[in-house]
PDB file of C-alpha atoms in Angstrom:
ATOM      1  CA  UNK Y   1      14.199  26.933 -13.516  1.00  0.00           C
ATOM      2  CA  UNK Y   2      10.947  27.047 -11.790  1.00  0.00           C
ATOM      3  CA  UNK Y   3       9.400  28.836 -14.838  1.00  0.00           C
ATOM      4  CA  UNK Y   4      10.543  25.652 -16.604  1.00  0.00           C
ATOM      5  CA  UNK Y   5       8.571  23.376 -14.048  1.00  0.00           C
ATOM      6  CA  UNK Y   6       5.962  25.403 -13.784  1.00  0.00           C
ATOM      7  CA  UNK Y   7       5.566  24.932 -17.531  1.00  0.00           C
ATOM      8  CA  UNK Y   8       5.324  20.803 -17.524  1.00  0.00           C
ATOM      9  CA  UNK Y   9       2.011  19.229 -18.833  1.00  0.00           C
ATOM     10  CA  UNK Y  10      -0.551  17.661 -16.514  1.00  0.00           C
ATOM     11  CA  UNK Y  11      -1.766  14.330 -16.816  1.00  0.00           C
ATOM     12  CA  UNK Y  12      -5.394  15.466 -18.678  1.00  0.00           C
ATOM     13  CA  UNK Y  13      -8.300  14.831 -16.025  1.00  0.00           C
ATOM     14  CA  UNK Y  14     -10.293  11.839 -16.506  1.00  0.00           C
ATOM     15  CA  UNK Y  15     -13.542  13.252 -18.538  1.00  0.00           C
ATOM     16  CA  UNK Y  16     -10.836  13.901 -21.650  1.00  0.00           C
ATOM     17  CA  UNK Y  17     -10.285  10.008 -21.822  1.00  0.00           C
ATOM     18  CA  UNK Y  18     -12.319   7.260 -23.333  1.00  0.00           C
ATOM     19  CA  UNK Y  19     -12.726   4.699 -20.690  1.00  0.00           C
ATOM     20  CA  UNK Y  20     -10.987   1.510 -22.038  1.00  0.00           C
ATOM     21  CA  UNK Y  21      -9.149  -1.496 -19.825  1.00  0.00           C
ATOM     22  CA  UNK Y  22      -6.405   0.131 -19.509  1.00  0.00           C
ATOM     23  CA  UNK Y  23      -7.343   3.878 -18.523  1.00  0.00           C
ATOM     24  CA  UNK Y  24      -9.398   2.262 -15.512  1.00  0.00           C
ATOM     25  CA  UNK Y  25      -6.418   0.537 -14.308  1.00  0.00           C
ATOM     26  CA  UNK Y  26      -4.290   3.256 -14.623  1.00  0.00           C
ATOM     27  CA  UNK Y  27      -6.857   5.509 -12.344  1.00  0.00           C
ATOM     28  CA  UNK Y  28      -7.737   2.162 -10.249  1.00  0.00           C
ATOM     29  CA  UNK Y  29      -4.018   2.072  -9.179  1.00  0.00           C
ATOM     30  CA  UNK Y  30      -3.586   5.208  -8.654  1.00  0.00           C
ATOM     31  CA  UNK Y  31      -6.388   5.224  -5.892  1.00  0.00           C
ATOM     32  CA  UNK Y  32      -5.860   2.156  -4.911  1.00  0.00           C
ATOM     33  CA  UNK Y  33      -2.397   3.832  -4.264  1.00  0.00           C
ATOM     34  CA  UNK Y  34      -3.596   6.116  -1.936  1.00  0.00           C
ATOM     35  CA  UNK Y  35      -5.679   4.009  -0.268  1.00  0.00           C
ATOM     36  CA  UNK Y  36      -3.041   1.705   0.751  1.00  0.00           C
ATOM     37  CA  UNK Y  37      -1.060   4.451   1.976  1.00  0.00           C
ATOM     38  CA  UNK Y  38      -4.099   5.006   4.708  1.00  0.00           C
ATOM     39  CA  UNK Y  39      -4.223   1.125   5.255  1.00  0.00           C
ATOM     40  CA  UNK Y  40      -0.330   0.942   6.149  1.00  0.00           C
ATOM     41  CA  UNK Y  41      -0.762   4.162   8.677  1.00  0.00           C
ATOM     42  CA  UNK Y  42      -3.921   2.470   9.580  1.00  0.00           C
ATOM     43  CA  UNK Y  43      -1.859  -0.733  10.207  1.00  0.00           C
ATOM     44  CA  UNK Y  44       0.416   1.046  11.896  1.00  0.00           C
ATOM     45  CA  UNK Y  45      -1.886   2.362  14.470  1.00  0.00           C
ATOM     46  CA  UNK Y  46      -3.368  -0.880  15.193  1.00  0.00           C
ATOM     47  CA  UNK Y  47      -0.008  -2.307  16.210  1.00  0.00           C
ATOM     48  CA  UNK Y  48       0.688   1.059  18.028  1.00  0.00           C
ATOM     49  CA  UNK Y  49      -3.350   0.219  19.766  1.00  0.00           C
ATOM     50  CA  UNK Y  50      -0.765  -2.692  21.017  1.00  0.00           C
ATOM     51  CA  UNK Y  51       1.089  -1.102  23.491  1.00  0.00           C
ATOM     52  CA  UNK Y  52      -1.709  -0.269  25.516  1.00  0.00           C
ATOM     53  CA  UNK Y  53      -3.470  -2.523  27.957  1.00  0.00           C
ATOM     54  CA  UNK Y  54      -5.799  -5.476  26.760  1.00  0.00           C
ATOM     55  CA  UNK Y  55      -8.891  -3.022  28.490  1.00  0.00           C
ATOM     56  CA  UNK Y  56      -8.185  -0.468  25.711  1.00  0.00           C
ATOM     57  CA  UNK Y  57      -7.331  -3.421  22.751  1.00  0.00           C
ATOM     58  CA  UNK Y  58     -10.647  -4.311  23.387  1.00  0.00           C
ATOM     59  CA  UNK Y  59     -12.357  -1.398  21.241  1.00  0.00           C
ATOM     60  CA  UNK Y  60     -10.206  -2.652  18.292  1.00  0.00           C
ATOM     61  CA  UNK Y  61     -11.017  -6.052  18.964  1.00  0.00           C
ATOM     62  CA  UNK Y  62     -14.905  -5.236  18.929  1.00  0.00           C
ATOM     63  CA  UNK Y  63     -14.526  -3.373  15.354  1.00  0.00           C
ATOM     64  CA  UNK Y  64     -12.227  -6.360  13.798  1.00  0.00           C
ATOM     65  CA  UNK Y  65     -15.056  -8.848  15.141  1.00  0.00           C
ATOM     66  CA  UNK Y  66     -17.963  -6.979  13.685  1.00  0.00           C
ATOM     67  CA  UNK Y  67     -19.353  -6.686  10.098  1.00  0.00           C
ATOM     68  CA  UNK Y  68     -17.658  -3.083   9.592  1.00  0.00           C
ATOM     69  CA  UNK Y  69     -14.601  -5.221  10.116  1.00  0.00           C
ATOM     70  CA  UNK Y  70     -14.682  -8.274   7.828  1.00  0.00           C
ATOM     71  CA  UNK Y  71     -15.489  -6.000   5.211  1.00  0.00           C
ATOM     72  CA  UNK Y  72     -12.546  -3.721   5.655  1.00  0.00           C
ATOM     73  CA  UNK Y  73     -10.370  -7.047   6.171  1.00  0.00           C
ATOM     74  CA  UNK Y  74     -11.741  -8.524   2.949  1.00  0.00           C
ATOM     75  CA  UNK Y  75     -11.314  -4.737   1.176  1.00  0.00           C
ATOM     76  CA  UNK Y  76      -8.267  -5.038   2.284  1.00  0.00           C
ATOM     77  CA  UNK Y  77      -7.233  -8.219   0.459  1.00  0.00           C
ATOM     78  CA  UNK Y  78      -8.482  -7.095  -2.205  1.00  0.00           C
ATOM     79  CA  UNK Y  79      -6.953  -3.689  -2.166  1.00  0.00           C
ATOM     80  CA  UNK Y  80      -3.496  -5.438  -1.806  1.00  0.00           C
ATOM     81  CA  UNK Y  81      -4.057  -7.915  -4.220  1.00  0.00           C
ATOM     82  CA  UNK Y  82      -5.243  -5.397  -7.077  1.00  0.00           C
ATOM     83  CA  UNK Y  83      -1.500  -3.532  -6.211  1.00  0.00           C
ATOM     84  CA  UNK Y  84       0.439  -6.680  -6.348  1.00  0.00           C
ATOM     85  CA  UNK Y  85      -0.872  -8.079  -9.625  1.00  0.00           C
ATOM     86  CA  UNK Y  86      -0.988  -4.790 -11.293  1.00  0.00           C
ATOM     87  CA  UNK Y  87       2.856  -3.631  -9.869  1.00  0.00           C
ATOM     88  CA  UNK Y  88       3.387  -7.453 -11.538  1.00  0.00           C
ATOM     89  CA  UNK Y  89       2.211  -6.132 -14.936  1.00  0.00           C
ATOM     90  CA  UNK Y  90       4.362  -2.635 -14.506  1.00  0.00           C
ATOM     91  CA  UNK Y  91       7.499  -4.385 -13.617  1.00  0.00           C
ATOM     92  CA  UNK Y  92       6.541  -7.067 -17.078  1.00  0.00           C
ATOM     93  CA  UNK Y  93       6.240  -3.665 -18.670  1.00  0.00           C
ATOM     94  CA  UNK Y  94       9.474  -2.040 -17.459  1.00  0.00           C
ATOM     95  CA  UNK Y  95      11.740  -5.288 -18.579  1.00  0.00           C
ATOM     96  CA  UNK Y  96      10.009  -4.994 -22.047  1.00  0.00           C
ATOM     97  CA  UNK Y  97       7.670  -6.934 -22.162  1.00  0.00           C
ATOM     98  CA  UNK Y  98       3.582  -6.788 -22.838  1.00  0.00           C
ATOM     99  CA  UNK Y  99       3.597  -3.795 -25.067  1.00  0.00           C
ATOM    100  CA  UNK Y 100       1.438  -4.997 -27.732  1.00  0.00           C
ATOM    101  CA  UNK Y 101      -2.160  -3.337 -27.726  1.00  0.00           C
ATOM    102  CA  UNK Y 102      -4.201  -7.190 -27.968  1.00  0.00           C
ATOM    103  CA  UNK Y 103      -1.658  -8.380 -24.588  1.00  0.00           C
ATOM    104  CA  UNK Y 104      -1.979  -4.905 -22.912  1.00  0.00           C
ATOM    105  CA  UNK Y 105      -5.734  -5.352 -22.535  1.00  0.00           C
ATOM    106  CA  UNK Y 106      -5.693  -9.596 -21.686  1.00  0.00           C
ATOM    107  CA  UNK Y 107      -3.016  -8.564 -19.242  1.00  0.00           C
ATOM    108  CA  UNK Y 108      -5.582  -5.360 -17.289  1.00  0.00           C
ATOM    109  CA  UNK Y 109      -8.661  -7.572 -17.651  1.00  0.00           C
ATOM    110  CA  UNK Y 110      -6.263 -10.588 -16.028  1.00  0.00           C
ATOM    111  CA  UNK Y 111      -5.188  -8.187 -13.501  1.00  0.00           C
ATOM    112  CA  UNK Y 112      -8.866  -6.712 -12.657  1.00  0.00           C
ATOM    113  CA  UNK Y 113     -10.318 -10.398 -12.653  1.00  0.00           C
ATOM    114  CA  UNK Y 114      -6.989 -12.314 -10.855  1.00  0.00           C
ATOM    115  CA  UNK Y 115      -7.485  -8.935  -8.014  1.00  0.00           C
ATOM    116  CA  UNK Y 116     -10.544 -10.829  -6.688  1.00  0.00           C
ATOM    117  CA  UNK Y 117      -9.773 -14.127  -7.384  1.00  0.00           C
ATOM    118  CA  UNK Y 118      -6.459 -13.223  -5.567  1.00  0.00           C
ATOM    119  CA  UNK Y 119      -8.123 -11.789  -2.841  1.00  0.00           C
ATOM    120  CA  UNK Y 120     -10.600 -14.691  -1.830  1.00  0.00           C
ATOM    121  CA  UNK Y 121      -8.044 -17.347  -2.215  1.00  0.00           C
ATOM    122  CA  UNK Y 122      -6.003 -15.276   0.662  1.00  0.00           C
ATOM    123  CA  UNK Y 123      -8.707 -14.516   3.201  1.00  0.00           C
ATOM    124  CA  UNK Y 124      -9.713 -18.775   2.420  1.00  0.00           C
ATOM    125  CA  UNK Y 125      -5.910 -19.533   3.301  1.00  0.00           C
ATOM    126  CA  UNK Y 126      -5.625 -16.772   5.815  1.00  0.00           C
ATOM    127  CA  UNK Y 127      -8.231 -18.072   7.739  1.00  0.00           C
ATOM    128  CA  UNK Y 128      -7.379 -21.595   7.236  1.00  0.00           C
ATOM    129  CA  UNK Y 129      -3.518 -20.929   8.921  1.00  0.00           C
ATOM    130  CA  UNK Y 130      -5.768 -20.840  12.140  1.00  0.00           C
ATOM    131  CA  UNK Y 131      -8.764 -22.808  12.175  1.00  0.00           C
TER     132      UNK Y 131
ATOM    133  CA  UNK K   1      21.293  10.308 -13.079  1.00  0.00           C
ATOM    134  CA  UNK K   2      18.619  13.261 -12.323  1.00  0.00           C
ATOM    135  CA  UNK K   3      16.193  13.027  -9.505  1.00  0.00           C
ATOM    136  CA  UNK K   4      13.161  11.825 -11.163  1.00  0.00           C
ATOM    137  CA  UNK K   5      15.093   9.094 -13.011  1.00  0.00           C
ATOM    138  CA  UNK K   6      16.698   7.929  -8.817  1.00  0.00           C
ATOM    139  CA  UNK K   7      12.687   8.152  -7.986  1.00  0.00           C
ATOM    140  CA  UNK K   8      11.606   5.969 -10.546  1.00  0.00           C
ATOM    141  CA  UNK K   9      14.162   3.472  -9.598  1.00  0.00           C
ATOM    142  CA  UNK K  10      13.604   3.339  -6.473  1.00  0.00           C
ATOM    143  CA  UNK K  11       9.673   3.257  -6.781  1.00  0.00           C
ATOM    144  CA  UNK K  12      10.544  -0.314  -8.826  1.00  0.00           C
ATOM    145  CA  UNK K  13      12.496  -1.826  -6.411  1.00  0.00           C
ATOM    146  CA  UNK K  14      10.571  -1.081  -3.761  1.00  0.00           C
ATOM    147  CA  UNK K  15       7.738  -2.360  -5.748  1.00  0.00           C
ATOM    148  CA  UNK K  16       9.566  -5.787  -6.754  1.00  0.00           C
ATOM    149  CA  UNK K  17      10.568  -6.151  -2.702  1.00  0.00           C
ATOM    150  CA  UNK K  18       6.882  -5.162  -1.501  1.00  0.00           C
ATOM    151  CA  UNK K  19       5.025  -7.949  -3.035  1.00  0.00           C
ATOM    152  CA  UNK K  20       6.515 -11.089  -0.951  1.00  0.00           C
ATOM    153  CA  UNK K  21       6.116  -8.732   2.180  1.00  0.00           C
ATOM    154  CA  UNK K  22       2.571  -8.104   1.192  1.00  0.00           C
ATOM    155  CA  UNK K  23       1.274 -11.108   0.607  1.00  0.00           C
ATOM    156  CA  UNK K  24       3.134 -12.608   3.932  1.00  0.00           C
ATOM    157  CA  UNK K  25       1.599  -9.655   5.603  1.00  0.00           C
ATOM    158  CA  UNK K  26      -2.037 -10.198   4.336  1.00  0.00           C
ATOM    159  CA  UNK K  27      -1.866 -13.922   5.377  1.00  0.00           C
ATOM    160  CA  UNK K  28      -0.657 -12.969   8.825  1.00  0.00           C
ATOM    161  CA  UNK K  29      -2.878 -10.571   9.264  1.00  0.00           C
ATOM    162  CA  UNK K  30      -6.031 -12.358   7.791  1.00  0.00           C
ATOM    163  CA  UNK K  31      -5.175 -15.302  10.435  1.00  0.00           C
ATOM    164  CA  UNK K  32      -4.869 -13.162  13.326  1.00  0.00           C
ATOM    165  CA  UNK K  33      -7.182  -9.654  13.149  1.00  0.00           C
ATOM    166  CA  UNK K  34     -10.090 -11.010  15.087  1.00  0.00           C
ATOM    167  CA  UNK K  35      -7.616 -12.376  17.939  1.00  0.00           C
ATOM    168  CA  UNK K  36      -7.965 -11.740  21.361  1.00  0.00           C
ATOM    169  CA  UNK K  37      -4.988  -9.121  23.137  1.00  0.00           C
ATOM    170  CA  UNK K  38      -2.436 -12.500  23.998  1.00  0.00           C
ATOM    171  CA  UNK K  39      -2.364 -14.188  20.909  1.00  0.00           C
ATOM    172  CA  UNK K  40      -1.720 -10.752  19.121  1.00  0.00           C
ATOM    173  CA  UNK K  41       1.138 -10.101  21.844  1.00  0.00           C
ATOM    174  CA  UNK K  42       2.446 -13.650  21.452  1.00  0.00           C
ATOM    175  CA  UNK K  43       2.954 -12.952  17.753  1.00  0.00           C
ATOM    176  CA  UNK K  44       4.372  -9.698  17.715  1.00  0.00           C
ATOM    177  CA  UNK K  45       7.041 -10.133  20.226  1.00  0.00           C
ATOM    178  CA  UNK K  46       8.841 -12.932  17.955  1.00  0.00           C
ATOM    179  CA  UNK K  47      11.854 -11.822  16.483  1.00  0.00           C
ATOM    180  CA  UNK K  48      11.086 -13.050  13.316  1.00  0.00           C
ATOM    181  CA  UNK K  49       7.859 -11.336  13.095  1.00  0.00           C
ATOM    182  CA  UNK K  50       9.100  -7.962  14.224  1.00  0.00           C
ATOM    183  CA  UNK K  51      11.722  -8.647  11.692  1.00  0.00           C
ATOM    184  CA  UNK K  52       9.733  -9.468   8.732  1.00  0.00           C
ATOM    185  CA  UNK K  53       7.206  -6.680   9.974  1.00  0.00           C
ATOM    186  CA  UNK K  54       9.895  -3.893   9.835  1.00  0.00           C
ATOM    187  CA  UNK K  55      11.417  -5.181   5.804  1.00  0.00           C
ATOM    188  CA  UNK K  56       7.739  -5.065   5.336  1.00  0.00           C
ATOM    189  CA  UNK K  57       6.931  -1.302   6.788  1.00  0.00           C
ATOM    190  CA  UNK K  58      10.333  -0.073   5.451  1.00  0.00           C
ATOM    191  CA  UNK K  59       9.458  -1.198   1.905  1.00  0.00           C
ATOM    192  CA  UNK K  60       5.643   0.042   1.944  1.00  0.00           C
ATOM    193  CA  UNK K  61       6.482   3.962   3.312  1.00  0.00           C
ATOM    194  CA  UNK K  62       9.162   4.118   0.658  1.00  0.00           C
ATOM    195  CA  UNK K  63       6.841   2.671  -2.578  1.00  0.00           C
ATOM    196  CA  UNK K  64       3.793   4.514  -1.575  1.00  0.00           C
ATOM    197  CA  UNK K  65       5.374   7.951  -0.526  1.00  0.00           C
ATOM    198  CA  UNK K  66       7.065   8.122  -4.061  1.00  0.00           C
ATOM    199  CA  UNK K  67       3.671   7.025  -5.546  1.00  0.00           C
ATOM    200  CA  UNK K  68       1.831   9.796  -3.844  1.00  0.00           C
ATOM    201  CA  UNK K  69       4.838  12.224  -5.065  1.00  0.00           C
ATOM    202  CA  UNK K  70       4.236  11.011  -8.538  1.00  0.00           C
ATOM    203  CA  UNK K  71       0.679  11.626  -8.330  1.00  0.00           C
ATOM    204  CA  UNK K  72       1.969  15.449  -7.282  1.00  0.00           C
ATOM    205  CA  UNK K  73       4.097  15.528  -9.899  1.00  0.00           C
ATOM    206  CA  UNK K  74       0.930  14.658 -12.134  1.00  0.00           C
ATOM    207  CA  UNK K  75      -1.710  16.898 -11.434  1.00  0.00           C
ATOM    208  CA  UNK K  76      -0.254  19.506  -9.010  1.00  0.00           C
ATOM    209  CA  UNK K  77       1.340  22.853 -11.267  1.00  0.00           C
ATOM    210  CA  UNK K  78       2.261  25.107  -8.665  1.00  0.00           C
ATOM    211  CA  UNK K  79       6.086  23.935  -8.002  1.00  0.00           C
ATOM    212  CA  UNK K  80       5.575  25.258  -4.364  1.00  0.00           C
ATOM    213  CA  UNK K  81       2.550  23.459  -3.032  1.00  0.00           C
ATOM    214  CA  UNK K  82       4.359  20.584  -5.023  1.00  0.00           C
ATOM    215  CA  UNK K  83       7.319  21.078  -2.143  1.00  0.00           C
ATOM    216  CA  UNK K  84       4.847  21.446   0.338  1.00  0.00           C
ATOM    217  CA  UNK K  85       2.523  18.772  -0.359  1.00  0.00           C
ATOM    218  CA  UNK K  86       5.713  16.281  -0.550  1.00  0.00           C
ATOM    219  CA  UNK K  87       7.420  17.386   2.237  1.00  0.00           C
ATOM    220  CA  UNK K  88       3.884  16.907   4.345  1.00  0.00           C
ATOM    221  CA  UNK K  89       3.724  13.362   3.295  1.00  0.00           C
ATOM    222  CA  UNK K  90       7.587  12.666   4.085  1.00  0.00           C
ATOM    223  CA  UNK K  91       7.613  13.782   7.186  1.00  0.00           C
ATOM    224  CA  UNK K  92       4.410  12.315   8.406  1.00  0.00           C
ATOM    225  CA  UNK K  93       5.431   8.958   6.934  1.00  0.00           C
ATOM    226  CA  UNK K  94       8.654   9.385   8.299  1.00  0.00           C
ATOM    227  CA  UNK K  95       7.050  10.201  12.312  1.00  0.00           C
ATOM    228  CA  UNK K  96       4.485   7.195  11.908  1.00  0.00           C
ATOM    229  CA  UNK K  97       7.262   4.747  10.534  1.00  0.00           C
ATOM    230  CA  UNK K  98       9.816   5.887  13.581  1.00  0.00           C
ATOM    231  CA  UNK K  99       7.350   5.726  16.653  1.00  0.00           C
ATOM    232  CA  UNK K 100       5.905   2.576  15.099  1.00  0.00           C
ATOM    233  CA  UNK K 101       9.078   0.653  15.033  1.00  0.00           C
ATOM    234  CA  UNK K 102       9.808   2.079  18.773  1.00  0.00           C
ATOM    235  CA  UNK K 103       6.553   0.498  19.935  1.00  0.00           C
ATOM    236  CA  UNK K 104       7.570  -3.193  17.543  1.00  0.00           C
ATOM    237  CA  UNK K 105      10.597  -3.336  19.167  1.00  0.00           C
ATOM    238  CA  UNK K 106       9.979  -2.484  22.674  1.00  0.00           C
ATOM    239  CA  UNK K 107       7.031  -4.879  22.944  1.00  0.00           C
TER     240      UNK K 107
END
């Protein structure tokens, strides 16, 4: 049986394709993938950092107030927003639809362009829940 | 129903569930990551919040530790440091998910 598992094809490495739409999504998400996996455990750590006293928040609360942390707040958004459009497209895929080649490509170059557009309008409405 | 077939089902409904819980987690946190100690403390202790929070933490360790064992599955050959490799990510999502919901609902 594991002779029979050892025996499965790899997915070929990334030099054997030619880069289209849909082959940089496919890689994007998978990193982006990982990624978020570090973001969650980082999340979790940060609301972990909670349980300490407010003398030892305050190192976190220096790093979310500097640069350093507005741009792993806004790479963040976008991070999130890239998995949520492009889990969107997967699940459009899995019910049966967006199959054809032309609608395949629209949907990755909607998905690459809606990430950022996704992520701005969140950190403008984010920010506006408070000030 | 095999294994991989159970994985790839549960990797889509985690999926479908995730995407409220993210984007009510990005607007909570984009509101809030710059706030002092109180305000953060004043959030976090609402039911609701821990609530929500936990749905949301639940759903994420379960999508993205079967998306990490797909990319195993992928481009790791040796069945063995396949096991391995999964069972290192379980477990350490598993520790990290169960001593942060201690600390969310002790607060």
């Amino acid at each position: 049986m594991n002779k029979l598992f050892s025996k499965n094809p790899l997915t070929p490495h990334l030099q054997i394709y030619k880069w289209q739409i849909s082959s940089l999504l496919s890689i994007t998400n998978r990193i982006v993938g990982v990624i978020n996996f570090i973001i969650i455990i980082l999340i979790c750590f940060w609301l972990i950092s909670l349980r300490f006293e407010e003398n030892n928040y305050f190192l976190i609360f220096n790093l979310m107030n500097s640069v350093v942390g507005k741009f792993l707040i806004i790479f963040l958004c976008w991070a999130f927003s890239f998995q949520i459009l492009n889990e969107i497209r997967h699940l459009a895929w899995d019910l049966g639809y967006g199959y054809d080649t032309k609608i395949a490509k629209i949907t990755g170059i909607l998905v690459f362009a809606g990430s950022f557009i996704l992520a701005i309008l969140i950190y403008l409405v984010g920010n506006n829940l408070v000030n | 129903m095999n294994l991989s077939t159970k994985k790839w089902l549960f990797t889509k409904i985690s999926s479908a569930i995730l995407i409220p819980f993210m984007i009510w987690f990005l607007l909570k946190f984009v509101s809030l990551f710059d706030s002092d100690y109180q305000t953060l403390i004043d959030l976090v202790t609402v039911k609701s919040f821990k609530l929500v929070f936990t749905g949301f933490i639940l759903t994420a360790f379960l999508f993205y530790t079967l998306t990490i064992s797909e990319i195993f599955e992928d481009y790791i050959n040796d069945q063995k440091i396949k096991n391995v490799a999964n069972k290192v990510v379980f477990t350490f999502a598993i520790i990290i998910l169960i001593f942060t919901l201690i600390i969310l609902h002790t607060l």
